[in-house]
C-alpha positions as YAML, in Angstrom:
chain: A
units: angstrom
residues:
- id: 1
  name: MET
  ca: [-0.05, -0.08, -0.21]
- id: 2
  name: TYR
  ca: [2.85, 2.52, 0.97]
- id: 3
  name: LYS
  ca: [4.56, 1.88, -2.73]
- id: 4
  name: PHE
  ca: [1.06, 2.68, -4.44]
- id: 5
  name: ILE
  ca: [0.48, 5.55, -2.25]
- id: 6
  name: LEU
  ca: [4.03, 6.95, -3.04]
- id: 7
  name: SER
  ca: [3.59, 6.22, -6.92]
- id: 8
  name: PHE
  ca: [0.21, 7.79, -6.69]
- id: 9
  name: ILE
  ca: [1.69, 11.11, -5.39]
- id: 10
  name: ILE
  ca: [4.52, 11.21, -7.84]
- id: 11
  name: SER
  ca: [2.19, 10.63, -10.40]
- id: 12
  name: VAL
  ca: [-0.19, 13.13, -9.44]
- id: 13
  name: LEU
  ca: [2.34, 16.00, -9.05]
- id: 14
  name: PHE
  ca: [3.90, 15.14, -12.49]
- id: 15
  name: ILE
  ca: [0.37, 15.73, -14.13]
- id: 16
  name: ASN
  ca: [0.01, 18.58, -12.08]
- id: 17
  name: SER
  ca: [3.13, 20.13, -13.12]
- id: 18
  name: LEU
  ca: [1.55, 19.95, -16.96]
- id: 19
  name: ILE
  ca: [-1.50, 21.81, -16.15]
- id: 20
  name: ALA
  ca: [-0.51, 24.47, -13.85]
- id: 21
  name: GLN
  ca: [-0.16, 26.86, -16.87]
- id: 22
  name: THR
  ca: [-2.87, 27.03, -19.75]
- id: 23
  name: VAL
  ca: [-1.35, 26.94, -23.27]
- id: 24
  name: GLU
  ca: [1.97, 28.51, -23.73]
- id: 25
  name: PRO
  ca: [2.21, 31.56, -26.07]
- id: 26
  name: SER
  ca: [3.65, 31.37, -29.53]
- id: 27
  name: SER
  ca: [5.88, 34.02, -29.36]
- id: 28
  name: SER
  ca: [8.14, 35.72, -26.68]
- id: 29
  name: ILE
  ca: [7.46, 39.04, -24.67]
- id: 30
  name: ALA
  ca: [8.76, 42.25, -25.61]
- id: 31
  name: LYS
  ca: [12.43, 43.13, -24.96]
- id: 32
  name: ASN
  ca: [13.31, 44.64, -21.49]
- id: 33
  name: LEU
  ca: [9.93, 43.65, -20.43]
- id: 34
  name: LEU
  ca: [9.34, 41.64, -17.19]
- id: 35
  name: GLN
  ca: [6.00, 39.72, -16.91]
- id: 36
  name: ILE
  ca: [4.93, 38.20, -13.75]
- id: 37
  name: GLU
  ca: [2.11, 35.38, -13.50]
- id: 38
  name: LEU
  ca: [0.91, 34.50, -10.02]
- id: 39
  name: GLU
  ca: [-1.18, 31.11, -10.16]
- id: 40
  name: SER
  ca: [-3.39, 29.47, -7.63]
- id: 41
  name: LEU
  ca: [-5.01, 26.52, -8.33]
- id: 42
  name: TYR
  ca: [-7.31, 24.16, -6.16]
- id: 43
  name: THR
  ca: [-6.73, 20.50, -7.63]
- id: 44
  name: ILE
  ca: [-8.61, 17.16, -6.45]
- id: 45
  name: GLN
  ca: [-7.28, 13.95, -8.05]
- id: 46
  name: LYS
  ca: [-8.92, 10.53, -7.15]
- id: 47
  name: GLU
  ca: [-7.80, 7.04, -7.71]
- id: 48
  name: LYS
  ca: [-9.93, 4.17, -6.06]
- id: 49
  name: SER
  ca: [-10.01, 4.92, -2.10]
- id: 50
  name: ILE
  ca: [-7.19, 7.43, -2.61]
- id: 51
  name: LYS
  ca: [-7.72, 11.41, -3.01]
- id: 52
  name: LEU
  ca: [-5.01, 14.14, -3.36]
- id: 53
  name: GLU
  ca: [-6.02, 17.42, -2.87]
- id: 54
  name: SER
  ca: [-3.41, 20.11, -4.10]
- id: 55
  name: ILE
  ca: [-3.31, 23.77, -3.81]
- id: 56
  name: SER
  ca: [-0.67, 26.27, -5.26]
- id: 57
  name: ILE
  ca: [-0.41, 29.37, -2.87]
- id: 58
  name: PRO
  ca: [0.61, 30.69, -5.48]
- id: 59
  name: SER
  ca: [3.21, 29.65, -8.14]
- id: 60
  name: ALA
  ca: [5.05, 32.40, -9.67]
- id: 61
  name: LEU
  ca: [6.01, 32.50, -13.14]
- id: 62
  name: PHE
  ca: [8.62, 35.16, -13.95]
- id: 63
  name: ARG
  ca: [9.52, 35.99, -18.00]
- id: 64
  name: PHE
  ca: [12.00, 38.44, -19.04]
- id: 65
  name: GLY
  ca: [12.36, 39.60, -22.79]
- id: 66
  name: ILE
  ca: [16.23, 39.68, -23.58]
- id: 67
  name: THR
  ca: [15.71, 40.30, -27.16]
- id: 68
  name: ARG
  ca: [12.75, 40.89, -29.45]
- id: 69
  name: GLN
  ca: [13.11, 36.94, -30.22]
- id: 70
  name: LEU
  ca: [14.03, 35.43, -26.93]
- id: 71
  name: GLU
  ca: [12.85, 35.50, -23.14]
- id: 72
  name: LEU
  ca: [14.25, 34.02, -20.20]
- id: 73
  name: GLN
  ca: [11.68, 31.98, -17.63]
- id: 74
  name: LEU
  ca: [11.91, 31.04, -13.99]
- id: 75
  name: ASN
  ca: [9.02, 29.20, -12.39]
- id: 76
  name: THR
  ca: [8.71, 28.80, -8.63]
- id: 77
  name: PRO
  ca: [5.81, 26.63, -7.54]
- id: 78
  name: ILE
  ca: [4.73, 26.69, -3.62]
- id: 79
  name: ILE
  ca: [2.22, 23.94, -2.98]
- id: 80
  name: LYS
  ca: [0.11, 22.59, -0.17]
- id: 81
  name: GLU
  ca: [-1.03, 18.93, -0.31]
- id: 82
  name: ARG
  ca: [-3.35, 16.60, 1.63]
- id: 83
  name: LEU
  ca: [-3.58, 12.87, 0.81]
- id: 84
  name: TRP
  ca: [-6.70, 11.02, 1.76]
- id: 85
  name: GLU
  ca: [-7.52, 7.24, 2.04]
- id: 86
  name: ASN
  ca: [-10.96, 6.15, 2.80]
- id: 87
  name: ASP
  ca: [-11.78, 9.62, 3.79]
- id: 88
  name: HIS
  ca: [-9.11, 9.59, 6.54]
- id: 89
  name: LEU
  ca: [-6.05, 12.21, 6.42]
- id: 90
  name: ILE
  ca: [-2.77, 10.24, 6.25]
- id: 91
  name: HIS
  ca: [-0.55, 12.93, 4.78]
- id: 92
  name: SER
  ca: [-0.28, 16.76, 4.93]
- id: 93
  name: LEU
  ca: [2.53, 19.07, 3.87]
- id: 94
  name: ASN
  ca: [3.44, 22.38, 2.77]
- id: 95
  name: LYS
  ca: [6.49, 22.62, 0.23]
- id: 96
  name: PHE
  ca: [8.42, 24.58, -2.35]
- id: 97
  name: ASP
  ca: [8.19, 22.43, -5.29]
- id: 98
  name: ASP
  ca: [10.81, 21.51, -8.19]
- id: 99
  name: ILE
  ca: [11.91, 24.71, -9.88]
- id: 100
  name: GLN
  ca: [11.54, 25.27, -13.52]
- id: 101
  name: VAL
  ca: [14.16, 27.56, -15.30]
- id: 102
  name: GLY
  ca: [14.68, 28.21, -19.18]
- id: 103
  name: PHE
  ca: [13.84, 30.40, -22.15]
- id: 104
  name: SER
  ca: [11.62, 30.51, -24.98]
- id: 105
  name: ILE
  ca: [12.47, 31.63, -28.55]
- id: 106
  name: ASN
  ca: [10.70, 32.83, -31.55]
- id: 107
  name: LEU
  ca: [10.93, 30.43, -34.57]
- id: 108
  name: TRP
  ca: [8.96, 32.15, -37.29]
- id: 109
  name: GLN
  ca: [6.00, 34.27, -37.77]
- id: 110
  name: GLU
  ca: [2.36, 33.43, -39.05]
- id: 111
  name: LYS
  ca: [2.21, 33.49, -42.86]
- id: 112
  name: ASN
  ca: [-1.17, 32.55, -44.44]
- id: 113
  name: TRP
  ca: [-2.07, 28.90, -42.87]
- id: 114
  name: ILE
  ca: [1.49, 28.56, -41.42]
- id: 115
  name: PRO
  ca: [1.11, 29.33, -37.88]
- id: 116
  name: GLU
  ca: [3.40, 31.44, -35.71]
- id: 117
  name: ALA
  ca: [5.88, 29.15, -33.70]
- id: 118
  name: SER
  ca: [8.36, 29.56, -30.98]
- id: 119
  name: LEU
  ca: [10.38, 26.63, -28.92]
- id: 120
  name: MET
  ca: [10.28, 26.51, -25.01]
- id: 121
  name: ILE
  ca: [12.99, 24.50, -22.93]
- id: 122
  name: ARG
  ca: [13.07, 24.10, -19.38]
- id: 123
  name: ALA
  ca: [15.28, 22.31, -17.06]
- id: 124
  name: ILE
  ca: [13.42, 20.90, -13.80]
- id: 125
  name: LEU
  ca: [15.70, 21.73, -10.71]
- id: 126
  name: PRO
  ca: [14.67, 19.48, -7.79]
- id: 127
  name: THR
  ca: [14.41, 21.30, -4.33]
- id: 128
  name: ASP
  ca: [15.27, 18.41, -2.08]
- id: 129
  name: SER
  ca: [18.45, 18.25, 0.25]
- id: 130
  name: LYS
  ca: [20.26, 15.71, -1.88]
- id: 131
  name: PHE
  ca: [20.64, 17.41, -5.34]
- id: 132
  name: GLU
  ca: [22.12, 15.22, -7.85]
- id: 133
  name: ILE
  ca: [22.46, 16.00, -11.64]
- id: 134
  name: HIS
  ca: [21.08, 12.89, -12.97]
- id: 135
  name: LYS
  ca: [17.74, 13.89, -11.20]
- id: 136
  name: VAL
  ca: [17.40, 17.25, -13.32]
- id: 137
  name: GLY
  ca: [14.16, 16.73, -15.25]
- id: 138
  name: LYS
  ca: [13.15, 18.63, -18.56]
- id: 139
  name: LEU
  ca: [10.27, 20.33, -20.50]
- id: 140
  name: CYS
  ca: [10.32, 20.98, -24.23]
- id: 141
  name: SER
  ca: [7.36, 22.41, -25.97]
- id: 142
  name: PHE
  ca: [6.64, 23.47, -29.59]
- id: 143
  name: ASN
  ca: [4.18, 26.38, -29.36]
- id: 144
  name: LEU
  ca: [1.71, 27.36, -32.27]
- id: 145
  name: SER
  ca: [-0.69, 30.14, -33.21]
- id: 146
  name: ASN
  ca: [-3.26, 30.69, -36.15]
- id: 147
  name: THR
  ca: [-5.28, 33.46, -36.35]
- id: 148
  name: LEU
  ca: [-8.43, 32.34, -37.67]
- id: 149
  name: THR
  ca: [-10.59, 35.47, -37.60]
- id: 150
  name: ASN
  ca: [-9.84, 38.77, -35.94]
- id: 151
  name: LYS
  ca: [-11.29, 37.83, -32.78]
- id: 152
  name: LEU
  ca: [-10.59, 33.89, -32.69]
- id: 153
  name: THR
  ca: [-7.28, 32.33, -32.47]
- id: 154
  name: PHE
  ca: [-6.29, 28.64, -32.29]
- id: 155
  name: ASN
  ca: [-3.18, 28.02, -30.05]
- id: 156
  name: SER
  ca: [-1.34, 24.55, -29.60]
- id: 157
  name: ASN
  ca: [1.27, 23.28, -27.49]
- id: 158
  name: ILE
  ca: [2.97, 19.75, -28.21]
- id: 159
  name: GLY
  ca: [5.96, 18.66, -25.96]
- id: 160
  name: TYR
  ca: [7.80, 16.28, -23.83]
- id: 161
  name: ALA
  ca: [8.52, 16.29, -20.15]
- id: 162
  name: GLU
  ca: [10.79, 14.46, -18.00]
- id: 163
  name: ASN
  ca: [10.31, 14.79, -14.23]
- id: 164
  name: THR
  ca: [12.93, 14.59, -11.55]
- id: 165
  name: ASP
  ca: [11.85, 11.15, -10.48]
- id: 166
  name: ASN
  ca: [12.63, 10.11, -14.21]
- id: 167
  name: SER
  ca: [9.04, 9.60, -15.15]
- id: 168
  name: LYS
  ca: [8.29, 10.68, -18.81]
- id: 169
  name: SER
  ca: [5.63, 11.90, -20.80]
- id: 170
  name: GLY
  ca: [4.48, 13.61, -23.73]
- id: 171
  name: PHE
  ca: [1.58, 16.38, -23.67]
- id: 172
  name: TYR
  ca: [-0.60, 18.60, -25.89]
- id: 173
  name: ILE
  ca: [-2.78, 21.64, -25.43]
- id: 174
  name: ALA
  ca: [-5.32, 22.70, -28.02]
- id: 175
  name: ASN
  ca: [-7.02, 25.96, -27.21]
- id: 176
  name: PHE
  ca: [-9.54, 28.32, -28.75]
- id: 177
  name: THR
  ca: [-9.24, 31.83, -27.68]
- id: 178
  name: PHE
  ca: [-12.30, 34.49, -28.46]
- id: 179
  name: GLU
  ca: [-11.58, 38.12, -27.82]
- id: 180
  name: ALA
  ca: [-14.99, 39.43, -27.08]
- id: 181
  name: SER
  ca: [-13.72, 42.94, -26.71]
- id: 182
  name: SER
  ca: [-10.41, 44.67, -25.86]
- id: 183
  name: LYS
  ca: [-11.12, 44.07, -22.30]
- id: 184
  name: ILE
  ca: [-12.79, 40.56, -22.18]
- id: 185
  name: HIS
  ca: [-11.66, 37.07, -23.75]
- id: 186
  name: PHE
  ca: [-12.81, 33.41, -23.17]
- id: 187
  name: PHE
  ca: [-11.13, 30.32, -23.95]
- id: 188
  name: ILE
  ca: [-12.03, 26.61, -24.09]
- id: 189
  name: GLU
  ca: [-9.00, 24.11, -24.49]
- id: 190
  name: ASN
  ca: [-8.30, 20.21, -24.61]
- id: 191
  name: PHE
  ca: [-5.04, 19.04, -22.56]
- id: 192
  name: GLY
  ca: [-3.65, 15.85, -21.42]
- id: 193
  name: ASP
  ca: [-0.41, 13.73, -21.13]
- id: 194
  name: PHE
  ca: [0.45, 10.67, -22.93]
- id: 195
  name: ASN
  ca: [3.22, 7.66, -23.79]
- id: 196
  name: HIS
  ca: [4.12, 5.65, -26.69]
- id: 197
  name: GLN
  ca: [1.23, 2.90, -25.54]
- id: 198
  name: LYS
  ca: [-1.88, 5.08, -24.23]
- id: 199
  name: LEU
  ca: [-3.36, 8.55, -23.52]
- id: 200
  name: ILE
  ca: [-2.50, 8.90, -19.88]
- id: 201
  name: SER
  ca: [-5.01, 11.63, -19.36]
- id: 202
  name: HIS
  ca: [-7.80, 13.78, -21.44]
- id: 203
  name: ASN
  ca: [-9.23, 16.87, -19.90]
- id: 204
  name: LEU
  ca: [-11.50, 19.86, -20.85]
- id: 205
  name: ASN
  ca: [-10.66, 23.52, -19.58]
- id: 206
  name: LEU
  ca: [-12.84, 26.39, -19.71]
- id: 207
  name: GLY
  ca: [-11.97, 29.98, -18.71]
- id: 208
  name: GLY
  ca: [-12.15, 33.72, -19.37]
- id: 209
  name: GLY
  ca: [-10.30, 36.68, -18.47]
- id: 210
  name: TYR
  ca: [-10.51, 40.74, -17.99]
- id: 211
  name: ASN
  ca: [-7.73, 43.12, -19.38]
- id: 212
  name: PHE
  ca: [-7.68, 45.72, -16.70]
- id: 213
  name: ASN
  ca: [-4.97, 47.57, -18.97]
- id: 214
  name: GLN
  ca: [-2.12, 46.56, -21.26]
- id: 215
  name: ASN
  ca: [-0.10, 45.46, -18.19]
- id: 216
  name: PHE
  ca: [-2.77, 44.11, -15.80]
- id: 217
  name: VAL
  ca: [-4.54, 40.93, -16.56]
- id: 218
  name: VAL
  ca: [-7.03, 38.48, -14.29]
- id: 219
  name: ASP
  ca: [-7.75, 34.79, -15.76]
- id: 220
  name: ILE
  ca: [-10.02, 32.10, -14.13]
- id: 221
  name: SER
  ca: [-10.87, 28.57, -15.30]
- id: 222
  name: ILE
  ca: [-12.08, 25.22, -14.28]
- id: 223
  name: ALA
  ca: [-11.04, 21.94, -15.67]
- id: 224
  name: ASN
  ca: [-12.19, 18.35, -15.35]
- id: 225
  name: GLY
  ca: [-11.00, 15.05, -16.46]
- id: 226
  name: ILE
  ca: [-12.41, 13.34, -19.03]
- id: 227
  name: ASN
  ca: [-11.01, 9.80, -18.88]
- id: 228
  name: HIS
  ca: [-9.78, 10.00, -15.15]
- id: 229
  name: HIS
  ca: [-10.91, 11.68, -11.83]
- id: 230
  name: MET
  ca: [-9.36, 15.29, -11.73]
- id: 231
  name: PHE
  ca: [-10.85, 18.55, -11.15]
- id: 232
  name: TYR
  ca: [-9.27, 21.88, -10.62]
- id: 233
  name: VAL
  ca: [-10.53, 25.45, -10.39]
- id: 234
  name: GLY
  ca: [-7.85, 28.38, -10.44]
- id: 235
  name: GLY
  ca: [-6.85, 31.88, -11.31]
- id: 236
  name: ILE
  ca: [-3.64, 33.67, -12.68]
- id: 237
  name: ILE
  ca: [-2.95, 37.32, -11.97]
- id: 238
  name: THR
  ca: [-0.53, 38.79, -14.71]
- id: 239
  name: TYR
  ca: [1.32, 41.89, -14.42]
- id: 240
  name: ALA
  ca: [3.90, 43.47, -16.98]
- id: 241
  name: LEU
  ca: [6.46, 46.19, -16.34]
- id: 242
  name: GLU
  ca: [9.14, 47.73, -18.70]
- id: 243
  name: LEU
  ca: [12.52, 47.76, -17.05]
...
Protein backbone atom coordinates (compact mmCIF):
# COMPACT_ATOMS: atom_id res chain seq x y z
CA MET A 1 0.00 0.00 0.00
CA TYR A 2 2.85 2.40 0.83
CA LYS A 3 4.41 1.89 -2.62
CA PHE A 4 1.05 2.46 -4.26
CA ILE A 5 0.47 5.69 -2.33
CA LEU A 6 3.99 6.93 -3.11
CA SER A 7 3.64 6.19 -6.83
CA PHE A 8 0.20 7.85 -6.84
CA ILE A 9 1.60 11.04 -5.29
CA ILE A 10 4.42 11.16 -7.83
CA SER A 11 2.09 10.61 -10.79
CA VAL A 12 -0.34 13.30 -9.63
CA LEU A 13 2.43 15.84 -9.05
CA PHE A 14 3.77 15.11 -12.53
CA ILE A 15 0.36 15.67 -14.10
CA ASN A 16 -0.16 18.85 -12.07
CA SER A 17 3.14 20.21 -13.33
CA LEU A 18 1.76 20.02 -16.86
CA ILE A 19 -1.56 21.70 -16.18
CA ALA A 20 -0.30 24.53 -13.94
CA GLN A 21 -0.40 26.83 -16.91
CA THR A 22 -2.88 27.07 -19.80
CA VAL A 23 -1.51 27.06 -23.34
CA GLU A 24 1.97 28.56 -23.64
CA PRO A 25 2.31 31.58 -25.99
CA SER A 26 3.75 31.18 -29.48
CA SER A 27 5.98 34.25 -29.21
CA SER A 28 8.26 35.75 -26.59
CA ILE A 29 7.45 38.94 -24.72
CA ALA A 30 8.96 42.30 -25.73
CA LYS A 31 12.58 43.22 -25.04
CA ASN A 32 13.24 44.55 -21.51
CA LEU A 33 9.72 43.59 -20.39
CA LEU A 34 9.29 41.66 -17.13
CA GLN A 35 6.04 39.70 -16.91
CA ILE A 36 4.97 38.12 -13.60
CA GLU A 37 2.22 35.49 -13.48
CA LEU A 38 0.88 34.51 -10.06
CA GLU A 39 -1.30 31.41 -10.26
CA SER A 40 -3.34 29.60 -7.61
CA LEU A 41 -4.90 26.22 -8.37
CA TYR A 42 -7.06 23.94 -6.28
CA THR A 43 -6.82 20.39 -7.64
CA ILE A 44 -8.52 17.15 -6.63
CA GLN A 45 -7.28 13.83 -8.01
CA LYS A 46 -8.90 10.48 -7.13
CA GLU A 47 -7.82 6.87 -7.63
CA LYS A 48 -9.98 4.19 -5.98
CA SER A 49 -9.95 4.94 -2.22
CA ILE A 50 -7.12 7.49 -2.53
CA LYS A 51 -7.74 11.24 -2.92
CA LEU A 52 -5.07 13.92 -3.26
CA GLU A 53 -5.87 17.61 -2.75
CA SER A 54 -3.29 20.12 -3.95
CA ILE A 55 -3.27 23.92 -3.64
CA SER A 56 -0.67 26.25 -5.14
CA ILE A 57 -0.36 29.29 -2.85
CA PRO A 58 0.61 30.69 -5.34
CA SER A 59 3.01 29.57 -8.04
CA ALA A 60 5.00 32.35 -9.69
CA LEU A 61 6.19 32.43 -13.30
CA PHE A 62 8.66 35.16 -14.29
CA ARG A 63 9.28 35.99 -17.96
CA PHE A 64 11.89 38.51 -19.08
CA GLY A 65 12.50 39.61 -22.67
CA ILE A 66 16.22 39.53 -23.49
CA THR A 67 15.74 40.42 -27.16
CA ARG A 68 12.75 40.68 -29.50
CA GLN A 69 13.14 36.95 -30.15
CA LEU A 70 14.20 35.49 -26.80
CA GLU A 71 12.81 35.46 -23.26
CA LEU A 72 14.09 33.88 -20.06
CA GLN A 73 11.68 32.01 -17.75
CA LEU A 74 11.64 31.04 -14.08
CA ASN A 75 8.81 29.08 -12.44
CA THR A 76 8.74 28.74 -8.63
CA PRO A 77 5.78 26.65 -7.36
CA ILE A 78 4.69 26.62 -3.71
CA ILE A 79 2.27 23.77 -2.97
CA LYS A 80 0.13 22.56 -0.08
CA GLU A 81 -0.91 18.89 -0.26
CA ARG A 82 -3.30 16.64 1.62
CA LEU A 83 -3.59 12.90 0.95
CA TRP A 84 -6.73 11.01 1.99
CA GLU A 85 -7.41 7.27 2.12
CA ASN A 86 -11.00 6.14 2.77
CA ASP A 87 -11.77 9.71 3.90
CA HIS A 88 -8.99 9.63 6.52
CA LEU A 89 -6.18 12.19 6.28
CA ILE A 90 -2.87 10.30 6.16
CA HIS A 91 -0.49 12.91 4.75
CA SER A 92 -0.26 16.72 4.79
CA LEU A 93 2.58 19.09 3.92
CA ASN A 94 3.53 22.48 2.53
CA LYS A 95 6.50 22.53 0.19
CA PHE A 96 8.54 24.54 -2.26
CA ASP A 97 8.22 22.32 -5.34
CA ASP A 98 10.71 21.69 -8.15
CA ILE A 99 11.89 24.89 -9.88
CA GLN A 100 11.69 25.30 -13.65
CA VAL A 101 14.19 27.57 -15.40
CA GLY A 102 14.65 28.03 -19.13
CA PHE A 103 13.84 30.11 -22.18
CA SER A 104 11.48 30.57 -25.11
CA ILE A 105 12.69 31.58 -28.57
CA ASN A 106 10.66 32.71 -31.58
CA LEU A 107 11.04 30.48 -34.63
CA TRP A 108 8.93 32.18 -37.31
CA GLN A 109 5.92 34.46 -37.75
CA GLU A 110 2.50 33.49 -39.05
CA LYS A 111 2.11 33.52 -42.84
CA ASN A 112 -1.15 32.46 -44.46
CA TRP A 113 -1.92 28.95 -43.16
CA ILE A 114 1.53 28.56 -41.55
CA PRO A 115 1.17 29.25 -37.80
CA GLU A 116 3.38 31.47 -35.67
CA ALA A 117 5.81 29.26 -33.72
CA SER A 118 8.19 29.29 -30.78
CA LEU A 119 10.26 26.72 -28.90
CA MET A 120 10.26 26.58 -25.09
CA ILE A 121 12.87 24.62 -23.12
CA ARG A 122 13.08 24.42 -19.31
CA ALA A 123 15.19 22.47 -16.84
CA ILE A 124 13.31 21.07 -13.83
CA LEU A 125 15.52 21.43 -10.76
CA PRO A 126 14.78 19.31 -7.65
CA THR A 127 14.60 21.28 -4.41
CA ASP A 128 15.32 18.43 -2.00
CA SER A 129 18.45 18.53 0.16
CA LYS A 130 20.22 15.79 -1.84
CA PHE A 131 20.62 17.48 -5.21
CA GLU A 132 22.02 15.18 -7.90
CA ILE A 133 22.58 16.14 -11.52
CA HIS A 134 20.90 12.98 -12.85
CA LYS A 135 17.68 14.05 -11.12
CA VAL A 136 17.37 17.23 -13.20
CA GLY A 137 14.29 16.95 -15.40
CA LYS A 138 13.43 18.72 -18.63
CA LEU A 139 10.43 20.26 -20.32
CA CYS A 140 10.35 20.99 -24.06
CA SER A 141 7.38 22.46 -25.92
CA PHE A 142 6.69 23.47 -29.52
CA ASN A 143 4.14 26.32 -29.33
CA LEU A 144 1.93 27.37 -32.25
CA SER A 145 -0.77 29.96 -32.97
CA ASN A 146 -3.14 30.54 -35.93
CA THR A 147 -5.31 33.63 -36.38
CA LEU A 148 -8.67 32.32 -37.62
CA THR A 149 -10.62 35.61 -37.53
CA ASN A 150 -10.01 39.05 -36.03
CA LYS A 151 -11.49 37.71 -32.75
CA LEU A 152 -10.70 33.98 -32.78
CA THR A 153 -7.30 32.27 -32.53
CA PHE A 154 -6.27 28.63 -32.34
CA ASN A 155 -3.28 27.96 -30.07
CA SER A 156 -1.53 24.66 -29.49
CA ASN A 157 1.41 23.11 -27.66
CA ILE A 158 3.01 19.74 -28.19
CA GLY A 159 5.87 18.71 -25.95
CA TYR A 160 7.79 16.28 -23.80
CA ALA A 161 8.49 16.26 -20.08
CA GLU A 162 10.89 14.22 -17.95
CA ASN A 163 10.31 14.75 -14.25
CA THR A 164 12.92 14.64 -11.48
CA ASP A 165 11.84 11.06 -10.60
CA ASN A 166 12.64 10.05 -14.23
CA SER A 167 8.95 9.64 -15.14
CA LYS A 168 8.44 10.61 -18.78
CA SER A 169 5.47 11.72 -20.83
CA GLY A 170 4.46 13.64 -23.90
CA PHE A 171 1.79 16.32 -23.56
CA TYR A 172 -0.49 18.42 -25.73
CA ILE A 173 -2.74 21.48 -25.38
CA ALA A 174 -5.28 22.62 -28.00
CA ASN A 175 -6.88 26.00 -27.26
CA PHE A 176 -9.44 28.28 -28.92
CA THR A 177 -9.41 31.86 -27.60
CA PHE A 178 -12.17 34.36 -28.39
CA GLU A 179 -11.58 38.10 -27.88
CA ALA A 180 -15.08 39.38 -27.10
CA SER A 181 -13.71 42.93 -26.75
CA SER A 182 -10.46 44.72 -26.01
CA LYS A 183 -11.08 43.94 -22.32
CA ILE A 184 -12.70 40.48 -22.21
CA HIS A 185 -11.60 37.13 -23.60
CA PHE A 186 -12.79 33.53 -23.25
CA PHE A 187 -11.15 30.21 -24.03
CA ILE A 188 -11.84 26.51 -24.27
CA GLU A 189 -9.04 23.98 -24.37
CA ASN A 190 -8.32 20.30 -24.33
CA PHE A 191 -5.10 19.12 -22.67
CA GLY A 192 -3.52 15.87 -21.62
CA ASP A 193 -0.44 13.71 -21.51
CA PHE A 194 0.48 10.45 -23.20
CA ASN A 195 3.20 7.86 -23.72
CA HIS A 196 3.99 5.56 -26.63
CA GLN A 197 1.28 3.11 -25.49
CA LYS A 198 -1.75 5.17 -24.49
CA LEU A 199 -3.35 8.51 -23.65
CA ILE A 200 -2.72 8.85 -19.90
CA SER A 201 -4.98 11.81 -19.17
CA HIS A 202 -7.52 13.73 -21.21
CA ASN A 203 -9.08 16.94 -19.84
CA LEU A 204 -11.38 19.81 -20.76
CA ASN A 205 -10.73 23.36 -19.54
CA LEU A 206 -12.98 26.46 -19.75
CA GLY A 207 -12.04 29.96 -18.73
CA GLY A 208 -11.89 33.64 -19.39
CA GLY A 209 -10.18 36.81 -18.40
CA TYR A 210 -10.37 40.57 -18.06
CA ASN A 211 -7.71 43.05 -19.22
CA PHE A 212 -7.72 45.96 -16.79
CA ASN A 213 -5.06 47.55 -18.99
CA GLN A 214 -2.16 46.45 -21.19
CA ASN A 215 -0.09 45.55 -18.13
CA PHE A 216 -2.62 43.91 -15.80
CA VAL A 217 -4.79 40.87 -16.61
CA VAL A 218 -6.82 38.45 -14.47
CA ASP A 219 -7.84 34.98 -15.73
CA ILE A 220 -9.95 32.25 -14.14
CA SER A 221 -10.47 28.68 -15.33
CA ILE A 222 -12.09 25.39 -14.41
CA ALA A 223 -11.12 21.94 -15.70
CA ASN A 224 -12.38 18.39 -15.43
CA GLY A 225 -10.85 15.05 -16.35
CA ILE A 226 -12.53 13.20 -19.22
CA ASN A 227 -10.94 9.76 -18.80
CA HIS A 228 -9.88 10.04 -15.15
CA HIS A 229 -11.04 11.59 -11.88
CA MET A 230 -9.46 15.03 -11.81
CA PHE A 231 -10.94 18.48 -11.17
CA TYR A 232 -9.33 21.88 -10.69
CA VAL A 233 -10.30 25.52 -10.44
CA GLY A 234 -7.82 28.35 -10.49
CA GLY A 235 -6.88 31.87 -11.37
CA ILE A 236 -3.88 33.77 -12.74
CA ILE A 237 -2.91 37.41 -12.14
CA THR A 238 -0.55 38.70 -14.83
CA TYR A 239 1.40 41.92 -14.40
CA ALA A 240 3.97 43.33 -16.83
CA LEU A 241 6.42 46.20 -16.39
CA GLU A 242 9.14 47.64 -18.57
CA LEU A 243 12.63 47.73 -17.10
